[in-house]
Short mmCIF file of C-alpha atoms in Angstrom, two decimals:
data_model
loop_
_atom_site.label_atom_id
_atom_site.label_comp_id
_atom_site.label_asym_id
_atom_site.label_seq_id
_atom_site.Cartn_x
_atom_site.Cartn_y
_atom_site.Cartn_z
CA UNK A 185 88.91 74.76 105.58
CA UNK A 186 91.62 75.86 107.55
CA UNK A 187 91.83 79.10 109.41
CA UNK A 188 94.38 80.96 110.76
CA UNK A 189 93.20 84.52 112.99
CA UNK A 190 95.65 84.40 115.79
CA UNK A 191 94.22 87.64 117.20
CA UNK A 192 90.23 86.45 116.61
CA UNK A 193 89.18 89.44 114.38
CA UNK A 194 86.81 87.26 112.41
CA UNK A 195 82.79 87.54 113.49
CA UNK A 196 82.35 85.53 116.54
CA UNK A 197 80.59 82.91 114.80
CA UNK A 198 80.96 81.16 111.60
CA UNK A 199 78.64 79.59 109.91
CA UNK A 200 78.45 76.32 108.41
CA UNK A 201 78.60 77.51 104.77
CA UNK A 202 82.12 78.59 105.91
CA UNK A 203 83.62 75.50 105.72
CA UNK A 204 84.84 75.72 102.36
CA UNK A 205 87.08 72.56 101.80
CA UNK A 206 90.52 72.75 100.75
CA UNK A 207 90.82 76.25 101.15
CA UNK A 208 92.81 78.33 103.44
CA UNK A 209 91.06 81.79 105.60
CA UNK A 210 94.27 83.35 106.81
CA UNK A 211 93.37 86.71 108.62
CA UNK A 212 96.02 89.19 109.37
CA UNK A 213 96.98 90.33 112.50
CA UNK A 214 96.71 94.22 111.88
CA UNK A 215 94.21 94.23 114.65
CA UNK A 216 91.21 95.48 112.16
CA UNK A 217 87.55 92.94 113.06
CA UNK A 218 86.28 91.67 109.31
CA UNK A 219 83.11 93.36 108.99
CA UNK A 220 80.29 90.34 108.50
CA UNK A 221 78.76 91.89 105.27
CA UNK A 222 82.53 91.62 104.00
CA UNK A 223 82.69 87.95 105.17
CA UNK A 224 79.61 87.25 102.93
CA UNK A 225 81.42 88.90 100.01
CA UNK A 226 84.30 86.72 100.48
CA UNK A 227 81.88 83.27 100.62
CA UNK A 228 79.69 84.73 97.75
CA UNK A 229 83.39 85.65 95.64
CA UNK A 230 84.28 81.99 96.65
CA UNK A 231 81.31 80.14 95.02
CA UNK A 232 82.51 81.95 91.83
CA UNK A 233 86.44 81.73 91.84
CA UNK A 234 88.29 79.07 93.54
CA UNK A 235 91.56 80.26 93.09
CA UNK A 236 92.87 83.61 95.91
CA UNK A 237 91.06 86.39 96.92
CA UNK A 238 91.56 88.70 99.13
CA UNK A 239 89.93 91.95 100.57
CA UNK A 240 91.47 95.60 100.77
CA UNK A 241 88.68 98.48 101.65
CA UNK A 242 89.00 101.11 99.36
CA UNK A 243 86.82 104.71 99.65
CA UNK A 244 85.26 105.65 96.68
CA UNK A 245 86.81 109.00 94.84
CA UNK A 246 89.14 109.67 97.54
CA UNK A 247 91.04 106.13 97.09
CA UNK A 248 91.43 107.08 93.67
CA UNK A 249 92.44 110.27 94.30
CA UNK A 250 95.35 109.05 96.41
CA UNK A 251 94.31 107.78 99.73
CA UNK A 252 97.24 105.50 101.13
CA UNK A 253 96.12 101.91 100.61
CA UNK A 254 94.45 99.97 103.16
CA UNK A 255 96.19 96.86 104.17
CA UNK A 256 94.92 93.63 102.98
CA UNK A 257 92.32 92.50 106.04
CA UNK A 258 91.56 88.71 104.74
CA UNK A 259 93.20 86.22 102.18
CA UNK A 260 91.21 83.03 100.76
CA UNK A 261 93.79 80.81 99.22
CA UNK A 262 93.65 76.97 97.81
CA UNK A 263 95.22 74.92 100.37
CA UNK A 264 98.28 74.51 98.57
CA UNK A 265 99.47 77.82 99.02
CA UNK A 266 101.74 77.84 102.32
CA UNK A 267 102.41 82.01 101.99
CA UNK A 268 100.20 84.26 102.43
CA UNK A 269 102.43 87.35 101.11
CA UNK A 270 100.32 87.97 97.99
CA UNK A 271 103.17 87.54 95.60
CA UNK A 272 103.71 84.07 96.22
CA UNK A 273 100.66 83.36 94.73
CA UNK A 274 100.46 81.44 91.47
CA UNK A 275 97.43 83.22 90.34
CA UNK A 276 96.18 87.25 90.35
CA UNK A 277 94.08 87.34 93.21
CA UNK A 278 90.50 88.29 92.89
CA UNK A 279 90.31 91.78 94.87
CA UNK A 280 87.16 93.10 97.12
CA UNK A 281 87.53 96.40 97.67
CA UNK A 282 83.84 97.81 96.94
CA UNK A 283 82.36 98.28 99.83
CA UNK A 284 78.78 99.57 101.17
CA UNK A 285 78.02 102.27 103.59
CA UNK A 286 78.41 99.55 106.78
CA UNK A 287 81.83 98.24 105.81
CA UNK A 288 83.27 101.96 105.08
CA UNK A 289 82.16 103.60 108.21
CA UNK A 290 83.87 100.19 110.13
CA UNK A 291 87.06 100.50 107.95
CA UNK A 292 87.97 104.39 106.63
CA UNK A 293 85.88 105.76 110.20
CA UNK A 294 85.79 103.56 113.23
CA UNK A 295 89.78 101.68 112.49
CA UNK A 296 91.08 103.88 110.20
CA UNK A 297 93.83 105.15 112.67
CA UNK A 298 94.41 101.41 113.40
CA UNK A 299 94.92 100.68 109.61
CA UNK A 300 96.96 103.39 108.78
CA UNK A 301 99.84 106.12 109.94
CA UNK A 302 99.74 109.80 108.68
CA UNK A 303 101.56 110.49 105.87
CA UNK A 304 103.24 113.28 107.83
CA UNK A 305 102.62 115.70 110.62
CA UNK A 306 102.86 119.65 110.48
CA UNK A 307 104.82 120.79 113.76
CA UNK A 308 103.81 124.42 114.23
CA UNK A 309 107.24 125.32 116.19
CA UNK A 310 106.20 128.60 116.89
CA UNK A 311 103.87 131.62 115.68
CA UNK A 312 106.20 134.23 114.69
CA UNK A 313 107.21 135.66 111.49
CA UNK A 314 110.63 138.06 110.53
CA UNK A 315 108.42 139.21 108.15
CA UNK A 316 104.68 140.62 106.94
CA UNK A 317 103.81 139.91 103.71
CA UNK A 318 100.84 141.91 102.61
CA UNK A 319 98.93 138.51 101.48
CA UNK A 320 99.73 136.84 104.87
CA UNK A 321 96.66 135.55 107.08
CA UNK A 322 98.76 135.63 110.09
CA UNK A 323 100.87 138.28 110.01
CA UNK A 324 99.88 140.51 107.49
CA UNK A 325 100.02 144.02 108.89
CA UNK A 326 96.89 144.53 107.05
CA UNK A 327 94.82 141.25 107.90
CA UNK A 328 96.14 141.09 112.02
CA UNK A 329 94.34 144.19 113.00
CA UNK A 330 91.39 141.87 111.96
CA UNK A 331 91.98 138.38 114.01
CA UNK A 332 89.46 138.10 116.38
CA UNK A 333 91.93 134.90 118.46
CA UNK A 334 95.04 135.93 120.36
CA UNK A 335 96.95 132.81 118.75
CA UNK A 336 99.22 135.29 117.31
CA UNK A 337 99.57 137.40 120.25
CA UNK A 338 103.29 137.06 121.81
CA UNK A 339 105.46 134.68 121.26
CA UNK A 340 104.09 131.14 121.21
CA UNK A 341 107.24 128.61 120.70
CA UNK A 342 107.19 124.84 120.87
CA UNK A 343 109.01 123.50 123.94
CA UNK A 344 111.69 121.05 123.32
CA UNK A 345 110.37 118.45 125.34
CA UNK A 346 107.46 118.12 123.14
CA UNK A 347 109.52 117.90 119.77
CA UNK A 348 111.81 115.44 121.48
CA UNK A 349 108.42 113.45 122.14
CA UNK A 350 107.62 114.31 118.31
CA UNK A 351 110.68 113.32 117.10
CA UNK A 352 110.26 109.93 118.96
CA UNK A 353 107.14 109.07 118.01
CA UNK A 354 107.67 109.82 114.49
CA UNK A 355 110.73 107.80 114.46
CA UNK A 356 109.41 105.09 116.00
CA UNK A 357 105.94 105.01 113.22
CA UNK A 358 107.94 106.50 110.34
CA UNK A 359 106.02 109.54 109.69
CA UNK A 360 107.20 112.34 108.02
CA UNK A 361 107.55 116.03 109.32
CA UNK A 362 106.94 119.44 108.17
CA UNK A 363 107.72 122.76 109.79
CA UNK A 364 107.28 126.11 108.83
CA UNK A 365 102.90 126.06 108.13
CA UNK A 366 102.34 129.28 109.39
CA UNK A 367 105.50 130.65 111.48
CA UNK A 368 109.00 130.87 110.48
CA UNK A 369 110.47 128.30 111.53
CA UNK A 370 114.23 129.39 111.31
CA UNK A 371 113.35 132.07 114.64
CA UNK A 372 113.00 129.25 116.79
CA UNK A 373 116.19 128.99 119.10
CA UNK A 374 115.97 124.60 118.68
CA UNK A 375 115.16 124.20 114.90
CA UNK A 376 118.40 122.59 113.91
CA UNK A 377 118.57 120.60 117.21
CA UNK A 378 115.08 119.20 116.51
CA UNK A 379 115.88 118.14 112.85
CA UNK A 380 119.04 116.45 113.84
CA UNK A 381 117.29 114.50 116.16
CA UNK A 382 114.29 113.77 114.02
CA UNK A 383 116.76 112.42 111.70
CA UNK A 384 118.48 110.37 114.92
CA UNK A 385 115.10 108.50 116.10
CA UNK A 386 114.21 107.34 112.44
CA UNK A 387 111.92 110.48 110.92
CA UNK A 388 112.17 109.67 107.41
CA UNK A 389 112.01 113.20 106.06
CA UNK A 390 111.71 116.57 107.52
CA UNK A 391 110.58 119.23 105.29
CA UNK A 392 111.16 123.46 105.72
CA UNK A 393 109.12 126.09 104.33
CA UNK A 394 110.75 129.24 104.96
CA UNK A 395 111.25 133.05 103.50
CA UNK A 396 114.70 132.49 103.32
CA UNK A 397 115.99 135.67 105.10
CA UNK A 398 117.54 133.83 107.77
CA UNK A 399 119.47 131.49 105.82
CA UNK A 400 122.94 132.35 105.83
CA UNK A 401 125.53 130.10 105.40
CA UNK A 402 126.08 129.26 109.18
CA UNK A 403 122.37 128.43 109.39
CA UNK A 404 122.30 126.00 105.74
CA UNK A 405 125.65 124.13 106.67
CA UNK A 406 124.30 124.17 110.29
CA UNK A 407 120.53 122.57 108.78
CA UNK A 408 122.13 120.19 105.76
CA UNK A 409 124.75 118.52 108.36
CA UNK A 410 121.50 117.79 110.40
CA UNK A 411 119.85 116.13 107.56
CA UNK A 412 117.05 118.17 106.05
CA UNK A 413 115.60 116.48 103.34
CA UNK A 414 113.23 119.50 101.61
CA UNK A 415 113.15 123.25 101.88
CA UNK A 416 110.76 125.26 100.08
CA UNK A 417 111.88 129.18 99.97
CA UNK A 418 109.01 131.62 99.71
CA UNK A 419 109.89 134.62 97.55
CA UNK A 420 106.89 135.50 95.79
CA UNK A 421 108.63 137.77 93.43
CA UNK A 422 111.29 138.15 90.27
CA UNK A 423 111.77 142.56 90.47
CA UNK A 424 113.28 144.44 93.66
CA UNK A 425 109.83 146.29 93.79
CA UNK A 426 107.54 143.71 93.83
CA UNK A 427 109.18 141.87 96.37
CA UNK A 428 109.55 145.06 98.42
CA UNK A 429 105.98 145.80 98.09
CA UNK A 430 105.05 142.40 98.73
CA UNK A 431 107.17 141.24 101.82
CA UNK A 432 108.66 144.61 102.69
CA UNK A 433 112.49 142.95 102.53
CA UNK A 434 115.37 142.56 100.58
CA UNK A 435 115.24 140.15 97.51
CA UNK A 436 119.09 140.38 96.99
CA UNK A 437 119.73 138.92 100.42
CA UNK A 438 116.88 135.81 99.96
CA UNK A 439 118.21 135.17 96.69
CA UNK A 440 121.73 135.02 97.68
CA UNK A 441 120.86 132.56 100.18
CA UNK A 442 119.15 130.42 98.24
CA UNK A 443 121.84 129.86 95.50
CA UNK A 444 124.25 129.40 98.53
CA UNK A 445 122.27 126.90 99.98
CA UNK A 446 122.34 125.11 96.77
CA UNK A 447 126.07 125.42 96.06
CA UNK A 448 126.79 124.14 100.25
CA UNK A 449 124.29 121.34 99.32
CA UNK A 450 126.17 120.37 96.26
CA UNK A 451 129.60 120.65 97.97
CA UNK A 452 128.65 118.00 101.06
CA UNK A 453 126.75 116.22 98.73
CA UNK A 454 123.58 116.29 101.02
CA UNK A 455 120.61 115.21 99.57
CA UNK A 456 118.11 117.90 100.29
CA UNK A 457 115.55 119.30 97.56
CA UNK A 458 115.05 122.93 97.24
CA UNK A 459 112.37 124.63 95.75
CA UNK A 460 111.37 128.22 95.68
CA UNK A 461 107.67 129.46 95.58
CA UNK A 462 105.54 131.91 93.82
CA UNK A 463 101.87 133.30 95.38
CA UNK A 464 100.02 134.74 92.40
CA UNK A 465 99.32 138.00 94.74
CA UNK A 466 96.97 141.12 93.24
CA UNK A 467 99.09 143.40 90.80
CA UNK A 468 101.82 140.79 89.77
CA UNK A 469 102.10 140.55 86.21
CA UNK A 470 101.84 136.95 84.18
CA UNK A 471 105.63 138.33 82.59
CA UNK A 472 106.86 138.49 86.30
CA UNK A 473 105.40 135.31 87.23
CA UNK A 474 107.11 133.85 84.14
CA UNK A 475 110.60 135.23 84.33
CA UNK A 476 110.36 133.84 88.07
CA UNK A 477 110.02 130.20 86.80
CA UNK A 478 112.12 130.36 83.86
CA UNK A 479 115.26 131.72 86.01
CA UNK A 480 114.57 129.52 89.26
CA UNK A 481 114.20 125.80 87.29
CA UNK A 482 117.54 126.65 85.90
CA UNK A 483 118.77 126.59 89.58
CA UNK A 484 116.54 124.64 92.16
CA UNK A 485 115.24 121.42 92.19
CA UNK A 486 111.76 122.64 91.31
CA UNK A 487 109.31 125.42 91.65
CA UNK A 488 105.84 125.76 93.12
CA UNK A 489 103.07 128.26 91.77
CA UNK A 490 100.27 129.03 93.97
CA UNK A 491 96.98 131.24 93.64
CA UNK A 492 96.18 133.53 95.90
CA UNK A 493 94.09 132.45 98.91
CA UNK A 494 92.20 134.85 101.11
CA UNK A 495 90.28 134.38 104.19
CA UNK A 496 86.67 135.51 103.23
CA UNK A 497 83.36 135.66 105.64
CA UNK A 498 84.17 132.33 107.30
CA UNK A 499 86.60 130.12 104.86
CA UNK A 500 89.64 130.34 102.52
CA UNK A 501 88.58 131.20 99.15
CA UNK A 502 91.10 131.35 96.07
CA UNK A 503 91.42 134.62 93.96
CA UNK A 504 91.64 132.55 90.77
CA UNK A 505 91.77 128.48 90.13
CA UNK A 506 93.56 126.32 87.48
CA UNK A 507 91.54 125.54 84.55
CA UNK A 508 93.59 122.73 83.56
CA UNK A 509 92.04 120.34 86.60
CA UNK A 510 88.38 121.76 86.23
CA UNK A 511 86.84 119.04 83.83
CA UNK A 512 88.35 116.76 86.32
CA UNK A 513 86.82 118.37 89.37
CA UNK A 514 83.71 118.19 87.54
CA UNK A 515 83.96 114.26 86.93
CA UNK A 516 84.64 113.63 90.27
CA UNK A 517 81.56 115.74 91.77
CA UNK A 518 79.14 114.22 89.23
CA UNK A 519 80.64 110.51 90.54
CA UNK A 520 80.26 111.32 93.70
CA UNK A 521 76.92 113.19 93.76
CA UNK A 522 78.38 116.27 95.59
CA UNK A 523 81.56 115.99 97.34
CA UNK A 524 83.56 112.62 98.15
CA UNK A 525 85.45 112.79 102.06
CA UNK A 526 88.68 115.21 102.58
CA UNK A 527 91.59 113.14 102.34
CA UNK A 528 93.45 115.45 104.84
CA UNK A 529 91.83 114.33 108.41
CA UNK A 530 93.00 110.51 106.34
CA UNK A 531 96.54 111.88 106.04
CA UNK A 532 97.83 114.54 108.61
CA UNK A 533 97.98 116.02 111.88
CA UNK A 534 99.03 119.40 113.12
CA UNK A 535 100.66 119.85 116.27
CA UNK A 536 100.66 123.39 117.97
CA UNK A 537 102.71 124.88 119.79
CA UNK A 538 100.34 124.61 123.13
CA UNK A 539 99.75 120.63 122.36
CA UNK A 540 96.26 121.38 120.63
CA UNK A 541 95.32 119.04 117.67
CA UNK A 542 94.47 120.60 114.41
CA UNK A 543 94.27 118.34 111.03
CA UNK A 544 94.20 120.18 107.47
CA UNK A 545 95.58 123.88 106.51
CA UNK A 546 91.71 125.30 106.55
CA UNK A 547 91.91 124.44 109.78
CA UNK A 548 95.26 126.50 110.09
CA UNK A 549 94.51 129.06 108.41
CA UNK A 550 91.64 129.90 110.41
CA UNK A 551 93.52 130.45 113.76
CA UNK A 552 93.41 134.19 113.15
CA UNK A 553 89.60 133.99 113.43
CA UNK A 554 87.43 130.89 114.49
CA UNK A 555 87.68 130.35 117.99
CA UNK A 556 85.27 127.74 117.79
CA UNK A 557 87.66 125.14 116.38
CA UNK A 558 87.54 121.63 117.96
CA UNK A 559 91.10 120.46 118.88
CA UNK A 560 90.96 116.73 118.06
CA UNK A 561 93.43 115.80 121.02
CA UNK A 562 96.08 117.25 123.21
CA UNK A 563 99.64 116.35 122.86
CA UNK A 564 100.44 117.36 126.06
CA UNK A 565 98.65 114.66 127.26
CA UNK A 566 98.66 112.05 124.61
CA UNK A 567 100.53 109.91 122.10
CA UNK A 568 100.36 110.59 118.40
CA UNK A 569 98.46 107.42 118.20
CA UNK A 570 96.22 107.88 121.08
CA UNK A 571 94.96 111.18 118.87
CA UNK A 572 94.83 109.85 115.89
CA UNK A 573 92.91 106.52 116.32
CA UNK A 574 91.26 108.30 118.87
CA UNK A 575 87.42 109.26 119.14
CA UNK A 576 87.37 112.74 117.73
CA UNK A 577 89.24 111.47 114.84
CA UNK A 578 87.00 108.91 114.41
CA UNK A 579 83.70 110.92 114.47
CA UNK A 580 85.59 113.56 111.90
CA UNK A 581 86.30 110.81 109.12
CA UNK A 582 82.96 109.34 109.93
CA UNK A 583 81.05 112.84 109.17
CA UNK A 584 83.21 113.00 106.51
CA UNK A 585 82.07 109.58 104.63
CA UNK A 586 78.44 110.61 106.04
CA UNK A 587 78.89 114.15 104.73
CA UNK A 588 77.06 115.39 107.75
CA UNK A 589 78.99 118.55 108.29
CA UNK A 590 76.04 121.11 109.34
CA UNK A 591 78.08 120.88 113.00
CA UNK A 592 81.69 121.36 110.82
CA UNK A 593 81.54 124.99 110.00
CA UNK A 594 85.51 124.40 108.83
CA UNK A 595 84.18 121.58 106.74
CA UNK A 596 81.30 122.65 105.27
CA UNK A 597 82.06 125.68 104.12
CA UNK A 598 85.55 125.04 102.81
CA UNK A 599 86.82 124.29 98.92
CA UNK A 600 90.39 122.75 99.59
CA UNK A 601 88.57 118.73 99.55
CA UNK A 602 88.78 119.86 95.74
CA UNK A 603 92.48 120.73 95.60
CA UNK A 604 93.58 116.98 96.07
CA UNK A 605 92.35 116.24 92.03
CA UNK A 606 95.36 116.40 89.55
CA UNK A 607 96.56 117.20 86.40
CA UNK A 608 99.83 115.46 85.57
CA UNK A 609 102.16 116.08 82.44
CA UNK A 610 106.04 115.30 81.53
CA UNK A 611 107.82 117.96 79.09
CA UNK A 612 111.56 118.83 78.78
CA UNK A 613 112.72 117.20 81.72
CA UNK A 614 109.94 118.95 84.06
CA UNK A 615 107.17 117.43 85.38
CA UNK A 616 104.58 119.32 86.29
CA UNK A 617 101.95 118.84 88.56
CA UNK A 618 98.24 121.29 88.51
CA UNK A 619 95.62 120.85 91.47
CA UNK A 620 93.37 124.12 91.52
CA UNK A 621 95.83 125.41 93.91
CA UNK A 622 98.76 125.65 92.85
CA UNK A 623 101.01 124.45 89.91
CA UNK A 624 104.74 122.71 91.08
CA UNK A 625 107.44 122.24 88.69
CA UNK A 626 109.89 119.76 89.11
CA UNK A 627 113.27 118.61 87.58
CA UNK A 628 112.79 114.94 86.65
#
C-alpha cells in the first residue's frame, strides 16, 4: 500500500492489517488527525469494496439540516488512480460519514474550527437606534426601562481599527458579513467606508438590515458604489397608523427610500438584493400583513415574514409559530431523541462593539438582560481564527453534541435550535421558504 500524509495526521502507528496491497491511503493536508475508530472503518469498508472510499464526518440531524460539509479527511483508492480529487475517479466512491460518539466529539467539537470557516460574521457596529419600535428588545421605550445590563447605555460604536481588522480577516478566509443585528447601522459615522473596504480585501458579501429612515439617495448611491450585496428594510407595516403606532415614524419617507434605492440600483446596474420585512406584532391584522406582501413582491427582490419574538423570564419565546414546519420539527425530535446540536455556534460569530465574542441571536438578544453571558473570545486581542478554533468554542460545540447544557442557561432554555428545519415550495415565480420563525419570499 502506498501512503501519502505529508503532515502525519494518521494514528502514530499502523498496523500490519494496513498494508492493503495495491491500494493507495492518501490523507489530506487540512491539518484534521484521523480518529483510530475511523481508521478501522476504512480497513473494515476495505475488506468489502475494493474500489474508492473515502471519509467525510457528518453530524446527525444537524448535517441534514444544513451544516456546511466537512471536508473529505481520508481517500482509499486502487493504485491506479494518480488523483485524488474525487471526480477523477472511475467509480462512486463508497462514503463513511456515520460516525459514533468518539469520532464526532474529535471532528464537529475538538477540530471543527480547523475544518471549517463561518458562514458569516454579525459585526455589531454600534448600539444605537433612530428609532423605538414598541416590539424592540433593545430599544423599545417600553422593554429598556426593564434591561438589567448597561450594553445599551450611551453610545457604544465600533472603532475603525477593528473593522479594518474585520474586513481583513474576512477577506483573507472569505467569510461573509452582516451588520445591522441589533443597532442601526446607517448612524455609524464609517458604515460606507467599512463596506467599501470589506469589498476591497475580498469579503464576499456584506449584508444590511436597516429601518430605512436614513436612506436617502446620497446614502444608497453612497452604499451601492461601495458594493453592498443585500439590504433588508424593516417596515413592519402597510397603513400610516400602524406604522406610526408601531415605530413612531413616517412610513411615506421609508417607503420612498426604498423604491429609490431600487430605481439607483437598477440605474448603475449594481447587484444588490433588497428585501423589506414584516414582524407579525400584537394588533396587526392578517389583511394588513397581506396587502404588505402582495404590494412589496411587486417591487423588491423578496420579502421576509417574521413572528413576533419576546423576551420572556429568561429566553426568547415566539408569540405564534408556523404550522407548515411542525410535522417536520416533530420528525426531527423523535430522530434525535430530544434535540440534535444548534447549528449556529457551527456557523457564526458576533463581534461587539467592545471586542466581546457572542455566537447566535439568543445570545444577542439577551444583552438587555443576562449579564452572565460567557464571551467566547476577545477581538481585541485575537484573530477570528484564534476565537473560533479556540477552546471556548470548542467546549460550546462539544456540550452541544453532549447536550450537557445545565451550565448553558442561553442554551438550555432557548427554542431557536428548532428554527433551522424548513419548509420549501416553488409557486408563480416565488419561492418561499417557512422555518417556525419566519416565512421569506423570494423572486426566483
Amino acid at each position: 500500500m502506498t501512503l501519502k500524509d505529508p503532515q502525519k495526521l494518521l494514528p502514530s502507528a499502523i498496523e500490519d492489517k494496513w498494508r492493503i496491497e495495491e491500494m493507495i491511503l492518501d490523507i489530506p493536508p487540512h491539518g484534521i488527525p484521523v480518529h483510530k475508530k475511523s481508521l478501522e472503518k476504512f480497513y473494515d469498508t476495505s475488506q468489502k469494496n475494493k474500489n474508492s472510499i473515502i471519509l467525510q464526518p457528518s453530524l446527525a440531524i444537524t448535517s441534514e439540516l444544513g451544516l456546511p460539509k466537512y471536508p473529505t479527511i481520508a481517500y482509499l483508492y486502487p493504485q491506479e488512480y494518480i488523483a485524488k480529487n474525487l471526480s477523477s475517479l472511475s467509480t462512486t466512491p463508497t462514503v463513511i460519514d456515520l460516525l459514533d460518539l468518539d469520532e464526532k466529539l474529535h471532528y464537529f467539537a475538538d477540530h471543527y474550527g480547523i475544518a471549517i470557516k463561518p458562514q458569516y460574521v454579525r459585526a455589531i457596529v454600534g448600539n444605537t437606534c433612530n428609532l423605538k419600535c414598541v416590539m424592540c428588545p433593545y430599544h423599545s421605550p417600553l422593554i429598556k426601562p426593564n434591561h438589567t445590563t448597561d450594553f445599551f447605555q450611551g453610545n457604544r460604536a465600533m472603532s475603525w481599527e477593528m473593522m479594518t481588522k474585520l474586513a481583513a480577516e474576512c477577506g483573507q478566509a472569505g467569510i461573509a458579513i452582516m451588520v445591522g443585528s441589533l443597532e442601526e447601522p446607517l448612524l455609524h459615522p464609517k458604515i460606507v467606508d467599512f463596506i467599501q473596504l470589506c469589498r476591497q480585501q475580498g469579503v464576499p458579501s456584506i449584508h444590511m438590515t436597516t429601518n430605512g429612515q436614513l436612506l436617502d439617495e446620497e446614502k444608497a448611491i453612497a452604499l451601492l458604489a461601495a458594493g453592498l450585496t443585500s439590504i433588508d428594510i424593516s417596515i413592519d407595516a402597510f397603513e400610516v397608523d400602524t406604522y406610526k403606532r408601531i415605530r413612531g415614524s413616517n412610513l411615506h419617507r421609508v417607503r420612498a427610500n426604498v423604491l429609490n434605492f431600487i430605481q439607483l440600483r437598477d440605474r448603475l446596474g449594481v447587484p444588490c438584493n433588497v428585501r423589506t420585512s414584516f414582524v407579525r406584532n400584537q394588533g396587526n391584522s392578517n389583511d394588513e400583513e397581506q396587502a404588505f406582501q402582495d404590494y412589496w413582491l411587486e417591487k423588491v427582490d423578496g420579502v421576509f415574514m417574521l413572528n413576533l419574538a419576546q423576551y420572556q423570564e429568561t429566553n426568547m419565546r415566539l408569540n405564534q409559530e408556523n404550522q407548515a414546519v411542525q410535522d417536520s420539527i416533530q420528525y426531527y425530535r423523535q430522530k434525535s431523541q430530544g434535540r440534535w446540536p444548534c447549528m449556529y455556534p457551527f456557523t457564526e460569530v458576533a463581534v461587539l462593539p467592545d471586542g466581546r465574542i457572542y455566537y447566535c441571536i439568543e445570545t444577542l438578544f439577551r444583552l438587555g438582560f443576562d449579564q452572565e453571558i460567557e464571551s467566547l473570545g476577545d477581538y481585541n486581542k485575537q484573530t477570528l481564527q484564534e476565537i473560533w478554533s479556540g477552546d471556548l468554542f470548542r467546549a460550546l460545540r462539544r456540550d452541544l453534541i453532549l447536550n450537557q447544557l445545565d451550565n448553558r442557561p442561553a442554551c438550555k432554555q432557548c427554542d431557536m435550535w428548532m428554527s433551522q428545519v424548513k419548509f420549501q415550495s416553488v409557486k408563480e415565480g416565488i419561492h418561499r421558504t417557512t422555518t417556525n420563525v419566519t416565512e421569506i419570499y423570494q423572486k426566483i
